[in-house]
Amino acid sequence: AQRVTQPEKLLSVFKGAPVELKCNYSYSGSPELFWYVQYSRQRLQLLLRHISRESIKGFTADLNKGETSFHLKKPFAQEEDSAMYYCALLIKAAGNKLTFGGGTRVLVKP
Amino acid sequence: DTAVSQTPKYLVTQMGNDKSIKCEQNLGHDTMYWYKQDSKKFLKIMFSYNNKELIINETVPNRFSPKSPDKAHLNLHINSLELGDSAVYFCASSQKDTQYFGPGTRLTVL
Protein backbone atom coordinates (compact mmCIF):
# COMPACT_ATOMS: atom_id res chain seq x y z
CA ALA A 1 0.00 0.00 0.00
CA GLN A 2 1.09 3.55 -0.63
CA ARG A 3 2.47 5.64 2.21
CA VAL A 4 3.84 9.16 2.67
CA THR A 5 6.10 10.01 5.58
CA GLN A 6 7.07 13.44 6.84
CA PRO A 7 9.46 12.78 9.71
CA GLU A 8 9.47 16.30 11.13
CA LYS A 9 6.36 17.46 12.95
CA LEU A 10 7.83 20.90 13.58
CA LEU A 11 10.58 22.91 11.95
CA SER A 12 11.63 26.17 13.52
CA VAL A 13 14.03 28.42 11.62
CA PHE A 14 15.09 32.02 11.67
CA LYS A 15 14.14 34.42 8.90
CA GLY A 16 16.66 34.26 6.10
CA ALA A 17 17.85 30.76 6.98
CA PRO A 18 17.38 27.82 4.61
CA VAL A 19 14.56 25.41 5.28
CA GLU A 20 14.11 21.83 4.08
CA LEU A 21 11.03 19.73 4.71
CA LYS A 22 11.54 16.03 4.24
CA CYS A 23 9.09 13.76 2.48
CA ASN A 24 9.50 10.08 1.69
CA TYR A 25 7.00 7.89 -0.07
CA SER A 26 6.41 4.23 -0.78
CA TYR A 27 4.50 3.27 -3.89
CA SER A 28 5.04 0.50 -6.40
CA GLY A 29 3.79 2.51 -9.38
CA SER A 30 4.92 5.74 -10.99
CA PRO A 31 4.45 8.46 -8.37
CA GLU A 32 2.86 11.86 -8.77
CA LEU A 33 3.80 14.02 -5.83
CA PHE A 34 2.58 17.32 -4.51
CA TRP A 35 3.19 19.78 -1.72
CA TYR A 36 0.13 21.45 -0.22
CA VAL A 37 0.27 24.33 2.28
CA GLN A 38 -2.20 25.49 4.90
CA TYR A 39 -1.62 28.99 6.25
CA SER A 40 -3.20 29.94 9.56
CA ARG A 41 -6.99 30.12 9.27
CA GLN A 42 -6.88 29.44 5.54
CA ARG A 43 -7.79 26.49 3.41
CA LEU A 44 -5.36 23.91 2.13
CA GLN A 45 -3.90 24.96 -1.21
CA LEU A 46 -1.51 23.54 -3.75
CA LEU A 47 2.06 24.80 -3.43
CA LEU A 48 3.76 22.81 -6.15
CA ARG A 49 3.82 19.47 -7.94
CA HIS A 50 6.74 17.50 -9.24
CA ILE A 51 5.44 17.31 -12.80
CA SER A 52 5.65 21.08 -13.21
CA ARG A 53 9.25 21.32 -11.98
CA GLU A 54 8.56 24.92 -11.03
CA SER A 55 9.52 27.21 -8.18
CA ILE A 56 6.64 28.73 -6.24
CA LYS A 57 7.23 31.42 -3.59
CA GLY A 58 10.90 30.46 -3.68
CA PHE A 59 10.18 26.80 -2.89
CA THR A 60 11.44 23.93 -4.99
CA ALA A 61 11.09 20.18 -4.70
CA ASP A 62 12.86 17.47 -6.64
CA LEU A 63 11.56 13.97 -7.04
CA ASN A 64 14.29 11.44 -6.28
CA LYS A 65 13.00 8.03 -7.31
CA GLY A 66 16.12 6.27 -6.07
CA GLU A 67 15.64 7.58 -2.57
CA THR A 68 11.82 7.73 -2.92
CA SER A 69 11.89 11.29 -1.68
CA PHE A 70 10.32 14.63 -2.58
CA HIS A 71 11.88 17.10 -0.17
CA LEU A 72 10.75 20.73 -0.18
CA LYS A 73 13.42 23.42 0.02
CA LYS A 74 13.70 27.17 0.25
CA PRO A 75 17.07 28.89 0.53
CA PHE A 76 15.88 31.93 2.52
CA ALA A 77 12.81 31.47 4.70
CA GLN A 78 10.42 34.37 5.26
CA GLU A 79 8.04 34.94 8.16
CA GLU A 80 5.08 34.54 5.82
CA ASP A 81 6.23 30.98 5.12
CA SER A 82 5.05 29.95 8.58
CA ALA A 83 2.36 27.36 7.89
CA MET A 84 1.51 23.67 7.86
CA TYR A 85 2.98 21.80 4.89
CA TYR A 86 1.71 18.49 3.58
CA CYS A 87 3.40 16.20 1.12
CA ALA A 88 0.92 14.14 -0.90
CA LEU A 89 0.99 11.21 -3.32
CA LEU A 90 -1.64 11.00 -6.06
CA ILE A 91 -2.77 7.66 -7.42
CA LYS A 92 -4.80 8.18 -10.56
CA ALA A 93 -5.61 4.50 -10.90
CA ALA A 94 -7.41 4.68 -7.56
CA GLY A 95 -9.71 7.48 -8.64
CA ASN A 96 -7.25 10.31 -8.03
CA LYS A 97 -6.75 9.29 -4.45
CA LEU A 98 -4.46 11.68 -2.56
CA THR A 99 -2.53 10.15 0.32
CA PHE A 100 -1.10 12.77 2.65
CA GLY A 101 1.88 12.72 4.93
CA GLY A 102 1.40 13.69 8.55
CA GLY A 103 2.32 17.31 7.90
CA THR A 104 5.17 19.54 9.05
CA ARG A 105 4.55 22.78 10.85
CA VAL A 106 7.06 25.45 9.86
CA LEU A 107 7.68 28.37 12.15
CA VAL A 108 9.86 31.16 10.83
CA LYS A 109 11.11 33.39 13.60
CA PRO A 110 12.08 37.04 13.05
CA ASP B 1 -17.11 33.80 -6.07
CA THR B 2 -15.64 31.19 -3.72
CA ALA B 3 -14.55 28.11 -5.64
CA VAL B 4 -15.30 25.41 -3.06
CA SER B 5 -17.60 26.31 -0.21
CA GLN B 6 -18.78 24.38 2.82
CA THR B 7 -21.53 24.96 5.36
CA PRO B 8 -21.54 25.21 8.24
CA LYS B 9 -18.10 26.42 9.22
CA TYR B 10 -18.56 25.25 12.80
CA LEU B 11 -20.85 22.52 14.11
CA VAL B 12 -21.24 21.67 17.78
CA THR B 13 -23.61 18.86 18.66
CA GLN B 14 -24.37 16.13 21.17
CA MET B 15 -23.42 12.48 20.88
CA GLY B 16 -26.06 10.42 19.14
CA ASN B 17 -27.33 13.24 16.94
CA ASP B 18 -27.46 13.17 13.13
CA LYS B 19 -25.90 16.04 11.21
CA SER B 20 -25.05 17.05 7.65
CA ILE B 21 -22.28 19.12 6.11
CA LYS B 22 -22.82 20.62 2.68
CA CYS B 23 -20.26 21.26 -0.03
CA GLU B 24 -20.59 23.11 -3.31
CA GLN B 25 -18.08 23.86 -6.04
CA ASN B 26 -18.50 26.32 -8.90
CA LEU B 27 -15.39 25.25 -10.80
CA GLY B 28 -17.20 22.86 -13.11
CA HIS B 29 -15.12 19.96 -11.81
CA ASP B 30 -16.27 16.39 -12.25
CA THR B 31 -14.79 14.94 -9.06
CA MET B 32 -15.44 15.86 -5.44
CA TYR B 33 -13.95 14.51 -2.21
CA TRP B 34 -14.34 14.46 1.55
CA TYR B 35 -11.34 14.43 3.86
CA LYS B 36 -11.07 14.22 7.65
CA GLN B 37 -8.37 16.10 9.56
CA ASP B 38 -7.96 14.83 13.10
CA SER B 39 -6.69 16.62 16.18
CA LYS B 40 -3.10 15.81 15.23
CA LYS B 41 -3.64 17.48 11.85
CA PHE B 42 -3.49 14.17 10.00
CA LEU B 43 -5.49 14.33 6.74
CA LYS B 44 -7.18 11.26 5.35
CA ILE B 45 -9.52 10.79 2.41
CA MET B 46 -12.97 9.43 3.17
CA PHE B 47 -14.92 9.46 -0.11
CA SER B 48 -14.83 10.71 -3.66
CA TYR B 49 -17.51 11.06 -6.30
CA ASN B 50 -17.13 11.50 -10.03
CA ASN B 51 -20.19 12.79 -11.85
CA LYS B 52 -22.39 11.65 -8.98
CA GLU B 53 -20.85 8.17 -8.93
CA LEU B 54 -19.01 6.90 -5.83
CA ILE B 55 -15.38 6.23 -6.72
CA ILE B 56 -13.45 6.11 -3.45
CA ASN B 57 -14.90 4.71 -0.26
CA GLU B 58 -12.22 4.33 2.36
CA THR B 59 -12.64 2.39 5.57
CA VAL B 60 -15.20 4.70 7.07
CA PRO B 61 -18.01 3.68 9.46
CA ASN B 62 -21.29 3.32 7.63
CA ARG B 63 -22.69 6.05 9.87
CA PHE B 64 -21.07 8.34 7.32
CA SER B 65 -22.99 8.60 4.07
CA PRO B 66 -22.05 10.93 1.22
CA LYS B 67 -24.73 12.18 -1.12
CA SER B 68 -24.20 13.86 -4.46
CA PRO B 69 -27.40 15.40 -5.85
CA ASP B 70 -25.47 16.78 -8.82
CA LYS B 71 -21.84 17.08 -9.79
CA ALA B 72 -21.50 20.50 -8.15
CA HIS B 73 -22.57 19.26 -4.72
CA LEU B 74 -21.32 16.58 -2.36
CA ASN B 75 -22.90 16.47 1.07
CA LEU B 76 -21.81 14.42 4.05
CA HIS B 77 -24.40 13.01 6.40
CA ILE B 78 -23.34 11.54 9.72
CA ASN B 79 -25.67 9.41 11.84
CA SER B 80 -25.37 8.69 15.55
CA LEU B 81 -22.44 11.01 16.12
CA GLU B 82 -19.65 9.81 18.41
CA LEU B 83 -16.96 11.68 20.32
CA GLY B 84 -14.33 10.35 17.92
CA ASP B 85 -16.04 12.05 15.01
CA SER B 86 -14.81 15.41 16.28
CA ALA B 87 -12.50 16.72 13.57
CA VAL B 88 -12.25 19.19 10.73
CA TYR B 89 -13.89 17.92 7.55
CA PHE B 90 -12.65 19.24 4.23
CA CYS B 91 -14.40 19.04 0.92
CA ALA B 92 -12.35 19.25 -2.29
CA SER B 93 -12.88 19.09 -6.03
CA SER B 94 -10.70 18.40 -9.04
CA GLN B 95 -10.85 18.14 -12.78
CA LYS B 96 -7.39 16.66 -13.35
CA ASP B 97 -4.69 16.12 -10.77
CA THR B 98 -4.88 19.31 -8.68
CA GLN B 99 -7.42 19.31 -5.88
CA TYR B 100 -9.04 22.50 -4.63
CA PHE B 101 -10.11 22.51 -1.02
CA GLY B 102 -12.95 24.11 0.85
CA PRO B 103 -12.42 26.08 4.07
CA GLY B 104 -13.30 23.14 6.31
CA THR B 105 -16.05 22.41 8.82
CA ARG B 106 -14.99 22.02 12.44
CA LEU B 107 -17.23 19.40 14.02
CA THR B 108 -17.25 19.11 17.80
CA VAL B 109 -19.20 16.28 19.39
CA LEU B 110 -19.95 16.73 23.09
XYZ file of N, CA, C and O in Angstrom, chain A residues 4 9 32 34 36 38 41-46 49 51 84 86 90 92 94-103 105, chain B residues 2-5 31 33 35 37 40-45 48 55-56 58 90 94-103:
232
model
N 3.044 7.931 2.733
C 3.838 9.156 2.667
C 4.275 9.488 4.081
O 3.441 9.531 4.993
N 7.674 16.874 12.626
C 6.360 17.459 12.945
C 6.482 18.981 12.989
O 5.554 19.701 12.661
N 3.098 10.448 -8.503
C 2.859 11.862 -8.770
C 2.788 12.525 -7.407
O 1.922 12.195 -6.591
N 3.001 15.952 -4.689
C 2.579 17.324 -4.510
C 3.000 17.816 -3.128
O 3.158 17.029 -2.202
N 1.229 20.558 -0.529
C 0.130 21.448 -0.220
C 0.506 22.240 1.030
O 1.229 21.755 1.893
N -1.038 24.940 4.192
C -2.203 25.487 4.901
C -1.712 26.600 5.817
O -1.102 26.340 6.860
N -5.606 29.735 9.520
C -6.992 30.121 9.269
C -7.347 30.175 7.777
O -8.287 30.858 7.392
N -6.567 29.492 6.964
C -6.883 29.442 5.537
C -7.051 27.989 5.092
O -6.705 27.055 5.807
N -7.580 27.842 3.914
C -7.794 26.491 3.414
C -6.503 25.899 2.863
O -5.560 26.614 2.543
N -6.488 24.615 2.740
C -5.358 23.912 2.134
C -5.262 24.306 0.664
O -6.261 24.366 -0.037
N -4.056 24.584 0.202
C -3.898 24.961 -1.206
C -2.632 24.343 -1.778
O -1.672 24.078 -1.057
N -2.658 24.138 -3.075
C -1.512 23.539 -3.745
C -0.335 24.498 -3.722
O -0.476 25.680 -4.043
N 3.895 20.893 -7.606
C 3.816 19.472 -7.938
C 5.035 19.097 -8.772
O 5.573 19.932 -9.501
N 5.530 17.324 -11.338
C 5.440 17.314 -12.799
C 5.804 18.676 -13.378
O 6.412 18.776 -14.442
N 1.474 25.130 7.814
C 1.511 23.667 7.863
C 1.713 23.175 6.436
O 0.993 23.615 5.527
N 2.031 19.900 3.771
C 1.710 18.486 3.578
C 2.282 17.992 2.255
O 2.065 18.608 1.203
N -0.398 11.191 -5.308
C -1.635 10.997 -6.059
C -1.594 9.680 -6.801
O -0.614 9.387 -7.481
N -3.706 7.983 -9.614
C -4.803 8.177 -10.565
C -5.612 6.901 -10.738
O -6.830 6.943 -10.879
N -6.479 4.886 -8.683
C -7.407 4.680 -7.561
C -8.406 5.819 -7.470
O -8.853 6.180 -6.393
N -8.728 6.405 -8.641
C -9.715 7.479 -8.645
C -9.163 8.798 -8.158
O -9.865 9.556 -7.500
N -7.903 9.067 -8.473
C -7.248 10.306 -8.034
C -7.186 10.411 -6.514
O -7.428 11.470 -5.929
N -6.845 9.315 -5.910
C -6.747 9.294 -4.451
C -5.464 9.979 -4.007
O -4.373 9.646 -4.453
N -5.599 10.966 -3.125
C -4.457 11.676 -2.555
C -4.173 11.104 -1.175
O -5.043 11.124 -0.300
N -2.951 10.613 -0.993
C -2.527 10.155 0.315
C -1.570 11.183 0.882
O -0.550 11.503 0.255
N -1.896 11.712 2.050
C -1.100 12.773 2.652
C -0.118 12.233 3.679
O -0.382 11.228 4.350
N 1.003 12.941 3.804
C 1.885 12.719 4.931
C 1.274 13.362 6.167
O 0.224 14.012 6.090
N 1.947 13.197 7.299
C 1.404 13.691 8.550
C 1.484 15.200 8.729
O 0.913 15.746 9.666
N 2.212 15.859 7.817
C 2.321 17.312 7.895
C 3.523 17.766 8.710
O 3.950 17.093 9.654
N 4.818 21.372 10.536
C 4.551 22.780 10.851
C 5.865 23.546 10.784
O 6.846 23.160 11.429
N -16.453 32.236 -4.325
C -15.644 31.188 -3.724
C -15.719 29.921 -4.556
O -16.801 29.518 -4.978
N -14.589 29.257 -4.761
C -14.549 28.107 -5.636
C -15.190 26.883 -5.004
O -16.039 26.235 -5.614
N -14.741 26.552 -3.792
C -15.295 25.412 -3.063
C -15.778 25.947 -1.711
O -14.985 26.502 -0.958
N -17.054 25.784 -1.453
C -17.601 26.314 -0.207
C -18.232 25.192 0.608
O -18.728 24.201 0.041
N -15.056 15.789 -10.213
C -14.789 14.942 -9.057
C -14.781 15.759 -7.779
O -14.213 16.858 -7.731
N -14.525 15.364 -3.257
C -13.950 14.515 -2.212
C -14.355 15.014 -0.826
O -14.620 16.198 -0.640
N -12.494 14.798 3.066
C -11.340 14.428 3.865
C -11.641 14.719 5.328
O -12.403 15.628 5.661
N -9.616 15.687 8.915
C -8.368 16.096 9.556
C -8.546 15.969 11.057
O -9.357 16.677 11.665
N -4.553 15.749 15.462
C -3.103 15.805 15.229
C -2.784 16.325 13.834
O -1.647 16.221 13.376
N -3.787 16.865 13.173
C -3.640 17.479 11.846
C -3.400 16.450 10.742
O -2.985 16.830 9.642
N -3.651 15.196 11.023
C -3.491 14.175 9.998
C -4.692 14.187 9.072
O -5.831 14.130 9.522
N -4.433 14.237 7.753
C -5.485 14.333 6.739
C -5.678 12.985 6.057
O -4.723 12.405 5.552
N -6.941 12.556 5.986
C -7.182 11.264 5.346
C -8.439 11.340 4.489
O -9.446 11.898 4.906
N -8.358 10.769 3.303
C -9.524 10.786 2.414
C -10.595 9.844 2.964
O -10.299 8.805 3.566
N -14.827 9.832 -2.494
C -14.829 10.706 -3.658
C -15.957 10.288 -4.593
O -16.342 9.112 -4.641
N -16.625 6.793 -6.195
C -15.381 6.231 -6.721
C -14.502 5.691 -5.600
O -13.973 4.597 -5.669
N -14.287 6.503 -4.582
C -13.451 6.105 -3.453
C -14.331 6.014 -2.220
O -15.104 6.919 -1.923
N -13.215 4.872 1.452
C -12.217 4.325 2.361
C -12.897 3.648 3.545
O -14.118 3.639 3.653
N -12.914 18.429 5.421
C -12.652 19.244 4.233
C -13.267 18.604 3.008
O -13.123 17.408 2.763
N -11.785 18.395 -8.055
C -10.702 18.404 -9.040
C -11.257 18.071 -10.417
O -12.298 17.420 -10.547
N -10.540 18.538 -11.423
C -10.846 18.139 -12.785
C -9.758 17.178 -13.288
O -10.046 16.172 -13.892
N -8.526 17.537 -13.019
C -7.394 16.660 -13.349
C -6.687 16.287 -12.048
O -7.297 15.722 -11.157
N -5.410 16.633 -11.938
C -4.694 16.118 -10.768
C -4.608 17.090 -9.595
O -4.216 16.703 -8.512
N -4.964 18.351 -9.793
C -4.881 19.311 -8.685
C -6.218 19.384 -7.974
O -7.260 19.583 -8.601
N -6.176 19.243 -6.655
C -7.417 19.309 -5.879
C -7.527 20.677 -5.215
O -6.540 21.215 -4.714
N -8.749 21.207 -5.216
C -9.043 22.501 -4.627
C -9.917 22.268 -3.402
O -10.959 21.622 -3.496
N -9.474 22.825 -2.280
C -10.115 22.511 -1.015
C -11.062 23.612 -0.555
O -10.857 24.798 -0.831
N -12.069 23.180 0.184
C -12.954 24.110 0.854
C -12.311 24.585 2.150
O -11.228 24.124 2.522
N -12.993 25.491 2.854
C -12.415 26.077 4.067
C -12.480 25.167 5.293
O -11.851 25.464 6.305
